[in-house]
């Protein structure tokens, strides 16, 4: 079965760090470009970051540049998002998704990140 | 990068058509044929409905169609069905290696 499963979300204090993981199965992960997308409660979708199949290059939204790092381990079929210097406005459900001709055709179920003291 | 502009809501009766617009600029929608559309039901992950402006992934009904003119892309849902009631988002590739989503449109089937 083709699927993506995120984990690693939770409650973190402002200024803290968190690492999200996304495990892929059912498709050739190593040749797939991958994205992170987030959605604040009751709000719209926001693109966060993309990584190419071999790990480079990586690109980021301005709002997370310098604070978030996207990476991958193709041997483990796993995508990561290392989030640092977290702010209240980073509170959201974070989705990983596979790139398909610049569309996103496979999505995970999402993992909730709450930044609060 | 500012979000693409979509109308907050759209509606139609079963069997009718509804068209959702997605307005950007020459730095995104107007300059690239990488516009995609997503359907999202409450509490669920988004689903890809259209990619590269007009193409439908396997399994998406042909009631869903996409187009683009200048800086505005559009999604048309023909023959509205109850299960089409959802939020819809457009997304475009943008200059300087970015991607941007639209503000989202809630479609109601009357």
Coordinates of N, CA and C in Angstrom, one line a residue:
Chain A
X1 N 0.8 -1.2 0.0 CA 0.0 0.0 0.0 C 0.9 1.2 0.0
X2 N 0.5 2.2 -0.9 CA 1.2 3.4 -0.9 C 0.8 4.3 0.2
X3 N 1.8 4.7 1.1 CA 1.4 5.6 2.2 C 2.6 6.3 2.8
X4 N 2.2 7.4 3.5 CA 3.2 8.2 4.2 C 2.6 8.3 5.7
X5 N 3.5 8.1 6.6 CA 3.1 8.2 8.0 C 4.0 9.1 8.8
X6 N 3.4 10.2 9.3 CA 4.2 11.2 10.0 C 4.2 10.9 11.5
X7 N 5.2 11.3 12.2 CA 5.2 11.2 13.7 C 6.2 12.3 14.2
X8 N 6.2 12.5 15.5 CA 7.1 13.4 16.1 C 6.5 14.7 16.6
X9 N 5.2 14.9 16.3 CA 4.6 16.1 16.8 C 4.3 16.1 18.3
X10 N 4.0 17.3 18.8 CA 3.7 17.4 20.2 C 3.7 18.8 20.7
X11 N 3.8 19.0 22.0 CA 3.8 20.3 22.6 C 5.2 20.7 22.9
X12 N 5.6 21.9 22.5 CA 6.9 22.4 22.7 C 6.8 23.9 23.1
X13 N 7.8 24.3 24.0 CA 7.8 25.7 24.4 C 8.4 26.6 23.3
X14 N 8.0 27.9 23.3 CA 8.6 28.8 22.3 C 10.1 28.8 22.5
X15 N 10.8 28.8 21.3 CA 12.2 28.8 21.3 C 12.8 27.3 21.3
X16 N 11.9 26.4 21.5 CA 12.3 25.0 21.5 C 12.5 24.4 20.1
X17 N 12.8 23.1 20.2 CA 13.1 22.3 18.9 C 12.2 21.0 18.9
X18 N 12.0 20.5 17.7 CA 11.3 19.3 17.5 C 11.7 18.7 16.1
X19 N 11.7 17.4 16.1 CA 12.0 16.8 14.8 C 10.9 15.9 14.3
X20 N 10.3 16.2 13.2 CA 9.2 15.4 12.6 C 9.8 14.3 11.7
X21 N 9.2 13.2 11.6 CA 9.6 12.1 10.7 C 8.4 11.7 9.8
X22 N 8.7 11.2 8.7 CA 7.7 10.7 7.7 C 8.2 9.5 7.0
X23 N 7.6 8.4 7.3 CA 8.0 7.1 6.8 C 7.2 6.7 5.6
X24 N 7.9 6.4 4.5 CA 7.2 6.1 3.2 C 7.2 4.6 2.9
X25 N 6.2 4.2 2.3 CA 6.1 2.8 1.8 C 5.2 2.7 0.6
X26 N 5.5 1.6 -0.2 CA 4.7 1.3 -1.4 C 5.1 2.1 -2.7
X27 N 6.2 2.9 -2.6 CA 6.7 3.5 -3.8 C 8.2 3.7 -3.7
X28 N 8.8 4.1 -4.8 CA 10.3 4.3 -4.7 C 10.6 5.6 -4.1
X29 N 10.8 5.6 -2.8 CA 11.1 6.8 -2.1 C 12.3 7.6 -2.6
X30 N 13.4 6.9 -2.8 CA 14.7 7.5 -3.1 C 14.6 8.3 -4.4
X31 N 13.7 8.1 -5.3 CA 13.6 8.9 -6.5 C 12.5 9.9 -6.5
X32 N 11.9 10.1 -5.3 CA 10.8 11.0 -5.1 C 11.2 12.3 -4.5
X33 N 10.8 13.4 -5.1 CA 10.9 14.7 -4.4 C 9.9 14.7 -3.3
X34 N 10.2 15.3 -2.2 CA 9.2 15.3 -1.1 C 9.1 16.7 -0.5
X35 N 7.9 17.0 0.0 CA 7.5 18.3 0.6 C 7.0 18.2 2.0
X36 N 7.1 19.3 2.8 CA 6.4 19.5 4.0 C 5.4 20.6 3.8
X37 N 4.2 20.4 4.2 CA 3.1 21.5 4.2 C 2.5 21.5 5.6
X38 N 2.1 22.7 6.0 CA 1.5 22.8 7.3 C 0.1 23.6 7.2
X39 N -0.7 23.4 8.2 CA -2.0 24.0 8.3 C -2.3 24.3 9.7
X40 N -2.3 25.6 10.0 CA -2.7 26.1 11.4 C -4.2 25.8 11.6
X41 N -4.6 25.6 12.8 CA -6.0 25.3 13.2 C -7.0 26.2 12.5
X42 N -7.9 25.7 11.7 CA -8.9 26.5 11.1 C -8.4 27.4 9.9
X43 N -7.2 27.2 9.5 CA -6.6 28.0 8.5 C -6.3 27.2 7.2
X44 N -5.7 27.9 6.2 CA -5.4 27.2 5.0 C -4.0 26.5 5.0
X45 N -3.8 25.9 3.8 CA -2.5 25.2 3.6 C -1.4 26.1 3.3
X46 N -0.2 25.8 3.9 CA 1.0 26.7 3.7 C 2.1 25.7 3.3
X47 N 2.8 26.0 2.2 CA 4.0 25.2 1.8 C 5.1 25.6 2.7
X48 N 5.9 24.6 3.1 CA 7.0 24.8 4.0 C 8.4 24.5 3.4
X49 N 8.5 23.4 2.7 CA 9.9 23.0 2.3 C 9.8 21.9 1.3
X50 N 10.8 21.7 0.4 CA 10.9 20.6 -0.5 C 12.4 20.1 -0.6
X51 N 12.5 18.8 -0.8 CA 13.8 18.2 -0.9 C 13.8 17.3 -2.1
X52 N 14.9 17.3 -2.9 CA 15.0 16.4 -4.1 C 15.3 15.0 -3.6
X53 N 15.3 14.1 -4.6 CA 15.4 12.7 -4.3 C 16.7 12.3 -3.6
X54 N 17.8 12.9 -4.0 CA 19.1 12.6 -3.4 C 19.5 13.5 -2.3
X55 N 18.6 14.3 -1.8 CA 18.8 15.2 -0.6 C 19.3 16.6 -1.0
X56 N 19.5 16.9 -2.2 CA 19.9 18.2 -2.6 C 19.4 18.5 -4.0
X57 N 18.9 19.7 -4.2 CA 18.9 20.9 -3.3 C 17.6 20.8 -2.4
X58 N 17.6 21.7 -1.4 CA 16.5 21.9 -0.5 C 16.0 23.4 -0.7
X59 N 14.8 23.6 -0.6 CA 14.2 24.9 -0.6 C 13.2 25.1 0.5
X60 N 13.0 26.4 1.0 CA 12.2 26.7 2.1 C 11.4 27.9 1.9
X61 N 10.2 27.9 2.6 CA 9.4 29.2 2.6 C 10.2 30.2 3.5
X62 N 10.0 31.5 3.1 CA 10.7 32.5 3.9 C 10.5 32.5 5.4
X63 N 9.3 32.0 5.7 CA 8.8 32.1 7.1 C 9.6 31.1 8.0
X64 N 10.2 30.1 7.4 CA 10.9 29.0 8.2 C 12.4 29.0 7.8
X65 N 12.8 29.7 6.8 CA 14.2 29.7 6.4 C 15.2 30.0 7.6
X66 N 16.2 29.2 7.8 CA 17.1 29.5 8.8 C 16.7 28.8 10.1
X67 N 15.5 28.4 10.3 CA 15.0 27.8 11.5 C 14.7 26.3 11.3
X68 N 14.2 25.9 10.1 CA 13.8 24.5 9.8 C 14.8 23.9 8.8
X69 N 15.0 22.6 9.0 CA 15.9 21.9 8.0 C 15.2 20.6 7.6
X70 N 15.1 20.5 6.3 CA 14.5 19.3 5.7 C 15.7 18.3 5.3
X71 N 15.5 17.0 5.6 CA 16.5 16.1 5.2 C 15.8 14.7 5.0
X72 N 16.6 13.8 4.5 CA 16.0 12.4 4.3 C 17.1 11.4 4.4
X73 N 16.6 10.2 4.7 CA 17.4 9.0 4.8 C 16.8 7.9 3.9
X74 N 17.3 7.8 2.7 CA 16.7 7.0 1.7 C 16.8 5.5 2.1
X75 N 17.8 5.1 2.8 CA 18.0 3.8 3.3 C 16.9 3.4 4.3
X76 N 16.3 4.4 4.9 CA 15.2 4.1 5.9 C 13.9 4.6 5.3
X77 N 13.8 5.0 4.1 CA 12.6 5.5 3.5 C 11.9 6.6 4.4
X78 N 12.7 7.5 4.9 CA 12.2 8.4 5.9 C 12.6 9.9 5.5
X79 N 11.7 10.7 5.7 CA 11.8 12.2 5.5 C 11.8 12.8 6.9
X80 N 12.6 13.9 7.0 CA 12.6 14.6 8.3 C 12.4 16.1 8.2
X81 N 11.9 16.7 9.2 CA 11.9 18.1 9.3 C 12.3 18.5 10.7
X82 N 13.5 19.1 10.8 CA 14.1 19.5 12.1 C 13.7 21.0 12.2
X83 N 12.9 21.2 13.3 CA 12.4 22.6 13.6 C 13.0 23.1 14.8
X84 N 13.6 24.3 14.7 CA 14.3 25.0 15.8 C 13.7 26.4 16.0
X85 N 14.0 27.0 17.1 CA 13.5 28.4 17.4 C 12.1 28.5 17.1
X86 N 11.3 27.6 17.6 CA 9.9 27.5 17.3 C 9.1 28.7 17.9
X87 N 8.1 29.1 17.2 CA 7.3 30.3 17.6 C 5.8 29.8 17.7
X88 N 5.0 30.6 18.3 CA 3.6 30.3 18.4 C 3.0 30.1 17.1
X89 N 3.4 30.9 16.1 CA 2.8 30.9 14.8 C 3.2 29.6 14.0
X90 N 4.1 28.8 14.5 CA 4.4 27.5 13.9 C 3.4 26.4 14.3
X91 N 2.5 26.7 15.2 CA 1.5 25.8 15.6 C 0.7 25.4 14.4
X92 N 0.6 24.1 14.1 CA -0.1 23.6 12.9 C 0.0 22.1 12.9
X93 N -0.9 21.6 12.0 CA -0.7 20.2 11.6 C 0.3 20.2 10.4
X94 N 1.3 19.3 10.5 CA 2.4 19.2 9.5 C 2.1 18.0 8.7
X95 N 2.1 18.1 7.4 CA 1.9 17.0 6.5 C 3.2 16.8 5.6
X96 N 3.6 15.6 5.4 CA 4.5 15.3 4.4 C 3.8 14.9 3.1
X97 N 4.4 15.1 1.9 CA 3.7 14.8 0.7 C 4.7 14.5 -0.4
X98 N 4.3 13.7 -1.4 CA 5.2 13.4 -2.5 C 4.9 14.3 -3.6
X99 N 6.0 14.7 -4.3 CA 5.8 15.6 -5.5 C 5.5 14.8 -6.7
X100 N 4.5 15.2 -7.5 CA 4.2 14.6 -8.7 C 3.9 15.7 -9.8
X101 N 5.0 16.0 -10.6 CA 4.9 17.0 -11.5 C 4.4 18.3 -10.9
X102 N 5.1 18.6 -9.8 CA 4.8 19.8 -9.0 C 3.4 19.8 -8.3
X103 N 2.7 18.7 -8.5 CA 1.5 18.5 -7.6 C 1.9 17.6 -6.5
X104 N 1.1 17.5 -5.5 CA 1.4 16.6 -4.3 C 0.4 15.5 -4.3
X105 N 0.8 14.3 -4.7 CA -0.2 13.2 -5.0 C -0.4 12.2 -3.8
X106 N 0.6 12.1 -2.9 CA 0.4 11.3 -1.8 C 0.7 12.1 -0.5
X107 N -0.2 12.0 0.4 CA -0.1 12.8 1.7 C -0.2 11.9 2.9
X108 N 0.5 12.3 3.9 CA 0.4 11.6 5.2 C -0.9 12.1 5.9
X109 N -1.1 11.5 7.1 CA -2.3 11.9 7.9 C -2.1 13.1 8.7
X110 N -0.8 13.6 8.8 CA -0.5 14.8 9.5 C -0.1 14.5 10.9
X111 N 0.8 15.4 11.5 CA 1.1 15.4 12.9 C 1.0 16.8 13.5
X112 N 0.4 16.9 14.6 CA 0.2 18.2 15.2 C 1.3 18.7 16.0
X113 N 1.7 19.9 15.8 CA 2.8 20.6 16.5 C 2.1 21.8 17.2
X114 N 2.3 21.9 18.5 CA 1.7 23.0 19.3 C 2.9 23.7 20.0
X115 N 3.0 25.0 19.7 CA 4.1 25.8 20.4 C 3.4 26.7 21.4
X116 N 3.7 26.4 22.7 CA 3.0 27.2 23.7 C 3.8 27.0 25.0
X117 N 3.7 28.0 25.9 CA 4.3 27.9 27.2 C 3.3 27.4 28.2
Chain B
X1 N 6.4 35.6 -0.1 CA 5.5 35.2 -1.1 C 4.0 35.2 -0.6
X2 N 3.2 36.0 -1.2 CA 1.8 36.1 -0.8 C 1.0 35.0 -1.3
X3 N 0.0 34.6 -0.5 CA -0.9 33.5 -0.9 C -1.7 33.9 -2.2
X4 N -2.0 32.9 -3.0 CA -2.8 33.2 -4.2 C -4.3 33.5 -3.7
X5 N -5.0 34.3 -4.4 CA -6.3 34.7 -4.0 C -7.4 33.9 -4.6
X6 N -8.2 33.3 -3.7 CA -9.4 32.5 -4.0 C -10.6 33.1 -3.4
X7 N -11.8 32.9 -3.9 CA -13.0 33.4 -3.2 C -13.2 32.5 -2.0
X8 N -13.7 33.1 -0.9 CA -13.9 32.3 0.3 C -14.9 31.2 0.2
X9 N -15.9 31.4 -0.6 CA -16.9 30.4 -0.8 C -17.5 30.3 -2.2
X10 N -18.1 29.2 -2.5 CA -18.8 29.0 -3.7 C -19.9 27.9 -3.5
X11 N -20.9 28.0 -4.2 CA -22.0 27.0 -4.0 C -22.7 26.7 -5.3
X12 N -23.4 25.5 -5.3 CA -24.3 25.2 -6.4 C -25.2 24.0 -6.0
X13 N -26.2 23.8 -6.7 CA -27.1 22.7 -6.5 C -26.6 21.4 -7.1
X14 N -27.1 20.3 -6.6 CA -26.6 19.0 -7.3 C -26.9 19.0 -8.8
X15 N -25.9 18.6 -9.5 CA -26.0 18.6 -11.0 C -25.5 19.8 -11.6
X16 N -25.4 20.9 -10.9 CA -24.9 22.2 -11.5 C -23.4 22.2 -11.5
X17 N -22.9 23.3 -12.1 CA -21.4 23.5 -12.1 C -21.0 24.6 -11.2
X18 N -19.8 24.5 -10.7 CA -19.2 25.6 -9.9 C -17.8 25.8 -10.4
X19 N -17.4 27.1 -10.5 CA -16.0 27.4 -10.9 C -15.3 28.2 -9.8
X20 N -14.1 27.8 -9.5 CA -13.3 28.5 -8.4 C -12.1 29.1 -9.1
X21 N -11.9 30.4 -8.8 CA -10.8 31.1 -9.4 C -9.6 31.1 -8.4
X22 N -8.4 31.3 -9.0 CA -7.2 31.3 -8.2 C -6.3 32.4 -8.9
X23 N -6.2 33.5 -8.3 CA -5.5 34.7 -8.9 C -4.1 34.9 -8.3
X24 N -3.1 34.9 -9.1 CA -1.8 35.1 -8.7 C -1.2 36.3 -9.4
X25 N 0.1 36.2 -9.8 CA 0.8 37.2 -10.5 C 1.7 36.6 -11.6
X26 N 2.4 37.5 -12.3 CA 3.3 37.0 -13.3 C 4.5 36.3 -12.7
X27 N 4.7 36.3 -11.4 CA 5.8 35.6 -10.7 C 5.4 34.2 -10.3
X28 N 4.1 33.8 -10.5 CA 3.7 32.5 -10.2 C 2.8 31.9 -11.2
X29 N 1.5 32.0 -11.0 CA 0.5 31.5 -11.9 C 0.7 31.9 -13.4
X30 N 1.0 33.1 -13.6 CA 1.1 33.7 -14.9 C 2.3 33.2 -15.7
X31 N 3.3 32.7 -15.0 CA 4.6 32.4 -15.7 C 4.9 30.9 -15.7
X32 N 4.1 30.1 -15.0 CA 4.4 28.7 -14.9 C 3.2 27.8 -15.1
X33 N 3.3 26.7 -15.8 CA 2.2 25.8 -15.9 C 2.2 24.7 -14.8
X34 N 2.6 25.1 -13.6 CA 2.6 24.2 -12.5 C 1.6 24.6 -11.4
X35 N 0.4 24.7 -11.9 CA -0.8 24.9 -11.0 C -1.5 23.6 -10.7
X36 N -1.7 23.4 -9.4 CA -2.4 22.2 -9.0 C -3.5 22.5 -8.1
X37 N -4.5 21.6 -7.9 CA -5.7 21.9 -7.1 C -5.9 20.7 -6.2
X38 N -6.4 21.0 -4.9 CA -6.5 20.0 -3.9 C -7.9 20.1 -3.3
X39 N -8.5 19.0 -2.9 CA -9.7 18.9 -2.2 C -9.4 18.4 -0.8
X40 N -10.1 19.1 0.2 CA -9.8 18.7 1.6 C -11.2 18.6 2.3
X41 N -11.5 17.4 2.8 CA -12.7 17.3 3.6 C -12.3 17.5 5.1
X42 N -13.2 17.9 5.9 CA -12.9 18.3 7.3 C -12.1 17.1 8.0
X43 N -11.0 17.5 8.7 CA -10.2 16.5 9.4 C -9.4 15.5 8.6
X44 N -9.4 15.7 7.3 CA -8.7 14.8 6.4 C -7.5 15.5 5.7
X45 N -6.6 14.7 5.2 CA -5.5 15.2 4.4 C -6.0 15.7 3.0
X46 N -5.4 16.7 2.4 CA -5.8 17.1 1.1 C -5.6 16.0 0.1
X47 N -6.3 16.1 -1.0 CA -6.3 15.1 -2.1 C -6.0 15.9 -3.4
X48 N -5.0 15.4 -4.2 CA -4.7 16.1 -5.5 C -5.8 15.8 -6.5
X49 N -6.3 16.9 -7.1 CA -7.4 16.8 -8.1 C -7.0 17.1 -9.5
X50 N -6.1 18.1 -9.6 CA -5.6 18.6 -10.9 C -4.1 18.9 -10.7
X51 N -3.2 18.6 -11.7 CA -1.9 19.1 -11.7 C -1.5 19.6 -13.1
X52 N -0.4 20.3 -13.1 CA 0.0 21.0 -14.4 C -1.2 21.6 -15.1
X53 N -1.9 22.4 -14.4 CA -3.1 23.2 -14.8 C -4.3 22.4 -15.2
X54 N -4.1 21.4 -16.1 CA -5.3 20.7 -16.7 C -5.3 19.2 -16.5
X55 N -4.3 18.6 -15.9 CA -4.2 17.2 -15.9 C -4.9 16.6 -14.7
X56 N -5.6 15.5 -14.8 CA -6.2 14.8 -13.7 C -5.5 13.5 -13.4
X57 N -5.1 13.3 -12.1 CA -4.5 12.0 -11.7 C -5.5 10.9 -11.9
X58 N -5.0 9.7 -12.0 CA -5.8 8.5 -12.1 C -6.8 8.5 -10.9
X59 N -8.0 8.2 -11.2 CA -9.0 8.0 -10.2 C -9.9 9.3 -9.9
X60 N -9.4 10.4 -10.4 CA -10.2 11.7 -10.2 C -11.3 11.7 -11.3
X61 N -12.5 11.9 -11.0 CA -13.6 12.0 -12.0 C -13.4 13.1 -13.0
X62 N -13.8 12.9 -14.2 CA -13.7 13.9 -15.3 C -14.6 15.1 -15.1
X63 N -15.4 15.0 -14.0 CA -16.2 16.2 -13.6 C -15.3 17.4 -13.2
X64 N -14.1 17.0 -12.8 CA -13.2 18.1 -12.4 C -12.3 18.4 -13.5
X65 N -12.2 19.8 -13.8 CA -11.3 20.2 -14.9 C -10.6 21.5 -14.5
X66 N -9.5 21.7 -15.0 CA -8.7 22.9 -14.7 C -8.3 23.7 -16.0
X67 N -8.1 25.0 -15.8 CA -7.7 25.9 -16.9 C -6.9 27.1 -16.3
X68 N -6.4 27.8 -17.3 CA -5.6 29.0 -16.8 C -5.7 30.1 -17.9
X69 N -5.8 31.3 -17.5 CA -5.7 32.5 -18.4 C -5.0 33.6 -17.7
X70 N -3.9 33.9 -18.3 CA -3.0 35.0 -17.7 C -2.6 34.6 -16.3
X71 N -2.9 35.4 -15.3 CA -2.5 35.2 -13.9 C -3.5 34.5 -13.1
X72 N -4.6 34.0 -13.8 CA -5.7 33.4 -13.0 C -5.9 31.9 -13.5
X73 N -5.9 31.0 -12.6 CA -6.2 29.6 -12.9 C -7.6 29.4 -12.3
X74 N -8.3 28.3 -12.9 CA -9.6 28.0 -12.5 C -9.8 26.5 -12.4
X75 N -10.7 26.1 -11.4 CA -11.1 24.8 -11.2 C -12.6 24.7 -11.4
X76 N -13.1 23.9 -12.3 CA -14.5 23.7 -12.5 C -15.0 22.3 -12.1
X77 N -16.0 22.3 -11.3 CA -16.6 21.0 -10.9 C -18.0 21.0 -11.6
X78 N -18.1 20.0 -12.5 CA -19.4 19.9 -13.2 C -20.2 18.8 -12.6
X79 N -21.5 18.9 -12.8 CA -22.4 17.8 -12.2 C -22.2 17.6 -10.7
X80 N -22.3 18.7 -10.0 CA -22.0 18.7 -8.5 C -22.7 17.5 -7.8
X81 N -21.9 16.9 -6.9 CA -22.5 15.9 -6.1 C -22.2 16.2 -4.6
X82 N -23.0 15.6 -3.8 CA -22.9 15.9 -2.3 C -21.5 15.7 -1.8
X83 N -20.8 14.7 -2.3 CA -19.4 14.5 -1.8 C -18.4 15.5 -2.3
X84 N -18.8 16.4 -3.2 CA -17.9 17.4 -3.6 C -17.8 18.6 -2.6
X85 N -18.7 18.6 -1.6 CA -18.7 19.6 -0.6 C -17.4 19.5 0.2
X86 N -16.5 20.5 0.1 CA -15.2 20.4 0.8 C -14.5 21.7 0.6
X87 N -13.3 21.9 1.1 CA -12.5 23.0 0.9 C -11.6 22.7 -0.3
X88 N -11.3 23.7 -1.1 CA -10.5 23.5 -2.3 C -9.4 24.6 -2.3
X89 N -8.1 24.1 -2.6 CA -7.0 25.0 -2.6 C -6.2 24.8 -3.9
X90 N -5.8 25.9 -4.4 CA -4.9 25.9 -5.6 C -3.4 26.0 -5.0
X91 N -2.5 25.7 -5.9 CA -1.1 25.8 -5.5 C -0.3 26.1 -6.8
X92 N 0.7 26.9 -6.7 CA 1.5 27.2 -7.9 C 3.0 27.2 -7.6
X93 N 3.8 26.8 -8.5 CA 5.2 27.1 -8.4 C 5.4 28.6 -8.6
X94 N 6.4 29.1 -7.9 CA 6.7 30.6 -8.0 C 8.2 30.8 -8.2
X95 N 8.4 32.0 -8.7 CA 9.8 32.4 -9.0 C 10.6 32.3 -7.7
X96 N 11.9 32.2 -7.8 CA 12.8 32.0 -6.7 C 12.6 30.7 -6.0
X97 N 12.2 29.7 -6.7 CA 12.1 28.4 -6.2 C 11.2 28.3 -4.9
X98 N 10.0 28.7 -5.1 CA 9.0 28.7 -4.0 C 7.8 28.0 -4.5
X99 N 6.9 27.6 -3.6 CA 5.6 27.2 -3.9 C 4.6 28.0 -3.1
X100 N 3.5 28.3 -3.6 CA 2.5 29.1 -2.8 C 1.1 28.5 -3.0
X101 N 0.4 28.4 -1.9 CA -1.0 27.9 -2.0 C -2.0 29.1 -2.1
X102 N -3.2 28.8 -2.5 CA -4.2 29.8 -2.5 C -4.8 29.9 -1.1
X103 N -5.7 30.8 -0.9 CA -6.4 31.1 0.4 C -7.5 30.1 0.7
X104 N -7.9 29.3 -0.3 CA -8.9 28.3 0.0 C -10.3 28.7 -0.3
X105 N -11.1 27.8 -0.8 CA -12.5 28.1 -1.1 C -13.4 27.0 -0.5
X106 N -14.4 27.3 0.2 CA -15.3 26.3 0.7 C -16.5 26.2 -0.2
X107 N -16.6 25.0 -0.8 CA -17.7 24.7 -1.7 C -18.8 24.0 -1.0
X108 N -20.0 24.6 -1.1 CA -21.2 24.1 -0.5 C -22.2 23.5 -1.6
X109 N -22.7 22.3 -1.4 CA -23.7 21.8 -2.3 C -25.0 22.0 -1.6
X110 N -25.8 22.8 -2.3 CA -27.1 23.3 -1.7 C -28.1 22.2 -1.6

